[in-house]
Amino acid sequence: MSALWSEQEDLREVTSQYMFPRQKSFRQRNLVRDYMVMLILILGSITMIMPFIWMISTSLKSGAEILTLPPKWIPSPIRWRNYVDTWTFLPFGRLFINSVKITALATIGILFSSSLAAYGFARFRFPGKKLLFLILLGTMMIPMAVTLTPVFILYRHLGWVDTHYPLIVPAFFGNPFGIFLLRQYFLTIPNELEDAAKIDGASPFLIYWKIFLPLVKPALATLGVFSFMWSWNDFIGPIIYISSLYKMTVTAGLSFFVSMYEANFSYLMAGSTIGIIPILMVYFFAQRYFISG
């Protein structure tokens, strides 16, 4: 018995000599890998956040201080009045309201129309479905500059120039990227849920509204954030279709701080800082769904 016990002890000792160093080496490699990943993420975060810090710093400087070399990160003195002057130099409150209205309606239109079209492509069977979907995807490859002139002529004949309609109404006719994204999510939903709802007498629209939409909240949040950013940051659309100052958006209004002969970078950066707040708020409240989507 004592001999057997001693053999087991020797086996444990030999095993520990070979296994523990390997486990220790494996843990060290994982630790080094984790530190490297953290270092890369920190460097990437600093690189991404530097332009925002510079934007805020510039918004608090005087015109002469912006052009000093080497550049100063901390303004001296800090000119908080730049934000007040930016708000009063232009009807910034009106521009802000216009941007909120256009962006909110455009986002709602894209979410509703894209999800409805995606539901049809994912769950219905009809002749030419694959061909229509390929044509839809093909429209994503057409540059905006190609269709800009004919679309402008169309809106001019409709009497929509210098109104908000060209920036809102097209959103209610679907977005190719949104339709593609939501279609892929709808395809992952089991057919048994739809069959059970049909047995209970639910109509196709009721199935779409009560069953499918709640199940694709992450995809809807992702598309909603993208749509909000597209509409809020749109610069070409308001510049082309709107000519009245009181009907313009924030992004178009910021162009008034840059003229042919000079540019007021303090006001421009202050307006940009104000204009970026809604995007940060939307992402902050939707980030949980956005990341999962």
Coordinates of C-alpha atoms in Angstrom, one line a residue:
M1 CA 0.0 0.0 0.0
S2 CA 2.8 2.4 0.9
A3 CA 4.6 1.5 -2.4
L4 CA 1.4 2.3 -4.4
W5 CA 1.0 5.6 -2.5
S6 CA 4.6 6.6 -3.2
E7 CA 4.1 5.8 -6.9
Q8 CA 1.1 8.1 -7.1
E9 CA 3.0 10.9 -5.4
D10 CA 5.8 10.5 -7.9
L11 CA 3.3 10.6 -10.7
R12 CA 1.7 13.8 -9.4
E13 CA 5.1 15.4 -9.0
V14 CA 6.1 14.5 -12.5
T15 CA 2.8 15.7 -13.9
S16 CA 3.0 19.0 -12.0
Q17 CA 6.5 19.6 -13.3
Y18 CA 5.3 19.2 -16.9
M19 CA 1.7 20.6 -16.7
F20 CA 2.0 23.7 -14.5
P21 CA 4.8 25.4 -16.6
R22 CA 2.7 24.8 -19.6
Q23 CA -0.4 26.3 -17.9
K24 CA 1.7 29.3 -16.7
S25 CA 3.1 29.9 -20.1
F26 CA -0.4 29.7 -21.7
R27 CA -1.7 32.2 -19.1
Q28 CA 1.2 34.6 -19.8
R29 CA 0.6 34.4 -23.5
N30 CA -3.1 35.2 -23.0
L31 CA -2.1 38.1 -20.7
V32 CA 0.3 39.5 -23.2
R33 CA -2.3 39.2 -26.0
D34 CA -4.9 41.0 -23.8
Y35 CA -2.5 43.8 -23.1
M36 CA -1.7 44.2 -26.7
V37 CA -5.3 44.4 -27.7
M38 CA -6.0 46.9 -25.0
L39 CA -3.0 49.0 -26.1
I40 CA -4.3 49.0 -29.7
L41 CA -7.8 49.9 -28.7
I42 CA -6.5 52.8 -26.5
L43 CA -4.3 54.1 -29.3
G44 CA -7.3 53.8 -31.7
S45 CA -9.6 55.6 -29.3
I46 CA -7.1 58.5 -28.9
T47 CA -6.7 58.8 -32.6
M48 CA -10.5 58.9 -33.1
I49 CA -11.2 61.4 -30.3
M50 CA -8.4 63.9 -31.1
P51 CA -10.4 65.7 -33.9
F52 CA -13.3 66.2 -31.5
I53 CA -11.0 67.6 -28.8
W54 CA -9.4 69.9 -31.4
M55 CA -12.9 71.0 -32.5
I56 CA -13.9 71.9 -29.0
S57 CA -10.6 73.6 -28.4
T58 CA -10.9 75.7 -31.6
S59 CA -14.5 76.7 -30.7
L60 CA -13.2 78.4 -27.6
K61 CA -10.4 80.4 -29.2
S62 CA -10.1 83.8 -30.8
G63 CA -9.4 84.1 -34.5
A64 CA -5.8 85.0 -34.0
E65 CA -5.1 82.2 -31.5
I66 CA -6.3 79.6 -34.0
L67 CA -3.5 80.4 -36.4
T68 CA -0.7 80.5 -33.9
L69 CA 2.2 78.1 -34.4
P70 CA 2.8 75.8 -32.6
P71 CA -0.9 75.2 -32.0
K72 CA -2.3 75.6 -28.5
W73 CA -4.6 72.9 -27.2
I74 CA -5.9 74.9 -24.2
P75 CA -7.3 78.3 -25.2
S76 CA -6.2 81.4 -23.2
P77 CA -8.5 83.0 -22.5
I78 CA -11.5 80.7 -23.0
R79 CA -14.1 82.4 -25.1
W80 CA -17.4 81.0 -24.2
R81 CA -19.0 83.9 -26.0
N82 CA -18.3 82.1 -29.3
Y83 CA -21.2 79.8 -28.7
V84 CA -23.5 82.8 -28.0
D85 CA -22.3 84.6 -31.1
T86 CA -22.8 81.5 -33.2
W87 CA -26.3 81.1 -32.1
T88 CA -27.2 84.8 -32.8
F89 CA -25.1 85.3 -36.0
L90 CA -27.5 82.9 -37.8
P91 CA -31.0 81.9 -36.9
F92 CA -29.4 78.8 -35.4
G93 CA -32.4 77.9 -33.4
R94 CA -34.6 77.8 -36.5
L95 CA -31.9 75.8 -38.4
F96 CA -31.8 73.3 -35.5
I97 CA -35.6 72.8 -35.5
N98 CA -35.5 72.2 -39.3
S99 CA -32.8 69.6 -38.9
V100 CA -34.7 67.8 -36.1
K101 CA -37.9 67.8 -38.1
I102 CA -36.3 66.6 -41.4
T103 CA -34.2 64.0 -39.6
A104 CA -37.0 62.6 -37.5
L105 CA -39.4 62.2 -40.4
A106 CA -36.8 60.8 -42.7
T107 CA -35.7 58.3 -40.1
I108 CA -39.3 57.2 -39.4
G109 CA -39.9 56.9 -43.2
I110 CA -36.8 54.8 -43.8
L111 CA -37.5 52.4 -40.9
F112 CA -41.2 51.9 -41.9
S113 CA -40.8 51.6 -45.6
S114 CA -37.5 49.5 -45.5
S115 CA -38.9 47.1 -42.9
L116 CA -42.1 46.7 -44.9
A117 CA -40.3 46.0 -48.2
A118 CA -37.8 43.7 -46.4
Y119 CA -40.7 41.7 -44.9
G120 CA -42.1 41.2 -48.4
F121 CA -38.8 40.1 -49.9
A122 CA -38.1 37.7 -47.0
R123 CA -41.5 36.0 -46.4
F124 CA -43.6 36.3 -49.6
R125 CA -43.3 34.3 -52.8
F126 CA -44.1 36.1 -56.1
P127 CA -42.7 36.0 -59.7
G128 CA -39.6 37.9 -60.3
K129 CA -38.7 38.3 -56.6
K130 CA -35.0 37.5 -57.0
L131 CA -34.7 39.7 -60.1
L132 CA -36.3 42.7 -58.3
F133 CA -34.0 42.1 -55.3
L134 CA -30.9 42.1 -57.5
I135 CA -32.1 45.3 -59.2
L136 CA -32.6 46.8 -55.7
L137 CA -29.0 45.9 -54.7
G138 CA -27.8 47.3 -58.0
T139 CA -29.2 50.7 -57.2
M140 CA -26.7 50.8 -54.3
M141 CA -23.9 51.0 -56.8
I142 CA -25.2 54.1 -58.7
P143 CA -23.4 57.3 -57.5
M144 CA -25.6 60.1 -56.2
A145 CA -24.0 62.5 -58.7
V146 CA -25.5 60.5 -61.6
T147 CA -29.1 60.9 -60.5
L148 CA -28.8 64.4 -59.1
T149 CA -29.8 66.4 -62.2
P150 CA -32.8 64.3 -63.2
V151 CA -34.1 64.1 -59.6
F152 CA -33.7 67.9 -59.3
I153 CA -35.7 68.4 -62.5
L154 CA -38.4 66.1 -61.2
Y155 CA -38.7 68.0 -57.9
R156 CA -38.8 71.3 -59.8
H157 CA -41.7 70.2 -61.8
L158 CA -43.5 69.0 -58.7
G159 CA -42.9 72.4 -57.1
W160 CA -40.9 71.0 -54.3
V161 CA -37.8 73.2 -54.7
D162 CA -37.1 75.4 -51.6
T163 CA -39.2 73.1 -49.5
H164 CA -38.4 70.2 -47.1
Y165 CA -40.2 67.6 -49.3
P166 CA -37.2 66.4 -51.3
L167 CA -35.4 65.6 -48.0
I168 CA -38.3 63.8 -46.4
V169 CA -40.6 62.2 -49.0
P170 CA -38.0 59.9 -50.6
A171 CA -37.3 58.2 -47.3
F172 CA -40.9 56.8 -47.3
F173 CA -40.1 54.8 -50.5
G174 CA -37.4 52.6 -48.9
N175 CA -33.7 52.5 -48.6
P176 CA -31.7 49.8 -50.4
F177 CA -29.2 49.3 -47.6
G178 CA -32.0 49.2 -45.0
I179 CA -34.1 46.7 -47.0
F180 CA -31.1 44.4 -47.5
L181 CA -30.2 44.6 -43.8
L182 CA -33.7 43.9 -42.5
R183 CA -34.3 41.2 -45.0
Q184 CA -31.4 39.2 -43.7
Y185 CA -32.8 39.5 -40.2
F186 CA -36.3 38.5 -41.3
L187 CA -34.9 35.4 -42.9
T188 CA -33.6 34.2 -39.6
I189 CA -37.0 34.1 -37.9
P190 CA -38.5 30.6 -37.8
N191 CA -41.4 29.9 -40.1
E192 CA -43.3 28.2 -37.2
L193 CA -44.0 31.7 -35.6
E194 CA -45.6 32.9 -38.8
D195 CA -47.6 29.7 -39.3
A196 CA -48.9 29.8 -35.8
A197 CA -50.0 33.4 -36.3
K198 CA -51.8 32.5 -39.5
I199 CA -53.6 29.7 -37.8
D200 CA -54.8 32.2 -35.2
G201 CA -56.2 34.3 -38.0
A202 CA -53.6 37.1 -38.1
S203 CA -53.3 39.0 -41.3
P204 CA -49.8 39.5 -43.1
F205 CA -49.6 43.1 -41.9
L206 CA -50.5 42.1 -38.3
I207 CA -47.8 39.4 -38.4
Y208 CA -45.3 42.0 -39.6
W209 CA -46.3 44.5 -37.0
K210 CA -46.8 42.4 -33.9
I211 CA -44.3 39.5 -34.4
F212 CA -41.6 40.4 -36.8
L213 CA -40.8 44.0 -35.9
P214 CA -40.4 43.3 -32.1
L215 CA -38.0 40.5 -33.0
V216 CA -35.7 42.7 -35.1
K217 CA -35.2 45.6 -32.7
P218 CA -31.4 45.4 -32.9
A219 CA -31.5 45.7 -36.6
L220 CA -34.0 48.5 -36.5
A221 CA -31.9 50.4 -34.0
T222 CA -28.8 49.9 -36.2
L223 CA -30.7 51.2 -39.2
G224 CA -32.2 54.0 -37.2
V225 CA -28.8 55.3 -36.0
F226 CA -27.4 55.1 -39.6
S227 CA -30.5 56.8 -41.0
F228 CA -30.3 59.6 -38.3
M229 CA -26.6 60.2 -39.2
W230 CA -27.3 60.2 -42.9
S231 CA -30.1 62.7 -42.7
W232 CA -28.5 64.9 -40.0
N233 CA -25.1 65.1 -41.7
D234 CA -26.6 65.6 -45.2
F235 CA -25.0 68.6 -46.8
I236 CA -25.6 68.2 -50.5
G237 CA -29.4 67.8 -50.3
P238 CA -30.2 71.0 -48.4
I239 CA -27.7 73.1 -50.4
I240 CA -29.2 72.0 -53.7
Y241 CA -32.9 71.9 -52.9
I242 CA -33.2 74.8 -50.4
S243 CA -32.4 78.4 -51.1
S244 CA -34.1 80.2 -48.1
L245 CA -32.0 80.7 -45.0
Y246 CA -34.8 80.0 -42.6
K247 CA -35.6 76.6 -44.3
M248 CA -32.0 75.3 -44.2
T249 CA -30.5 72.8 -41.8
V250 CA -27.6 73.0 -39.4
T251 CA -25.1 71.5 -41.7
A252 CA -26.0 73.8 -44.6
G253 CA -26.1 76.8 -42.3
L254 CA -22.5 76.2 -41.2
S255 CA -21.4 77.0 -44.7
F256 CA -22.2 80.6 -44.1
F257 CA -19.2 80.9 -41.7
V258 CA -16.9 80.2 -44.7
S259 CA -16.9 82.8 -47.4
M260 CA -14.7 83.4 -50.5
Y261 CA -12.2 85.6 -48.7
E262 CA -12.2 84.5 -45.1
A263 CA -13.5 81.8 -42.7
N264 CA -14.5 82.2 -39.1
F265 CA -13.2 79.0 -37.7
S266 CA -14.2 79.8 -34.1
Y267 CA -17.9 80.1 -35.0
L268 CA -17.7 77.2 -37.5
M269 CA -16.3 74.9 -34.8
A270 CA -18.7 76.1 -32.2
G271 CA -21.6 75.4 -34.6
S272 CA -20.2 72.0 -35.4
T273 CA -19.9 71.2 -31.7
I274 CA -23.6 72.1 -31.2
G275 CA -24.6 70.1 -34.3
I276 CA -22.9 66.9 -33.2
I277 CA -24.7 66.7 -29.8
P278 CA -28.0 65.1 -31.2
I279 CA -26.0 62.3 -32.9
L280 CA -24.1 61.6 -29.7
M281 CA -27.4 61.5 -27.8
V282 CA -29.0 59.1 -30.3
Y283 CA -26.0 56.8 -30.2
F284 CA -25.9 56.9 -26.4
F285 CA -29.5 55.8 -26.0
A286 CA -29.4 53.2 -28.8
Q287 CA -25.9 51.8 -28.3
R288 CA -27.1 48.6 -26.6
Y289 CA -29.3 47.7 -29.6
F290 CA -26.7 49.1 -32.1
I291 CA -23.9 46.9 -30.7
S292 CA -26.1 43.8 -30.6
G293 CA -27.2 44.5 -34.1

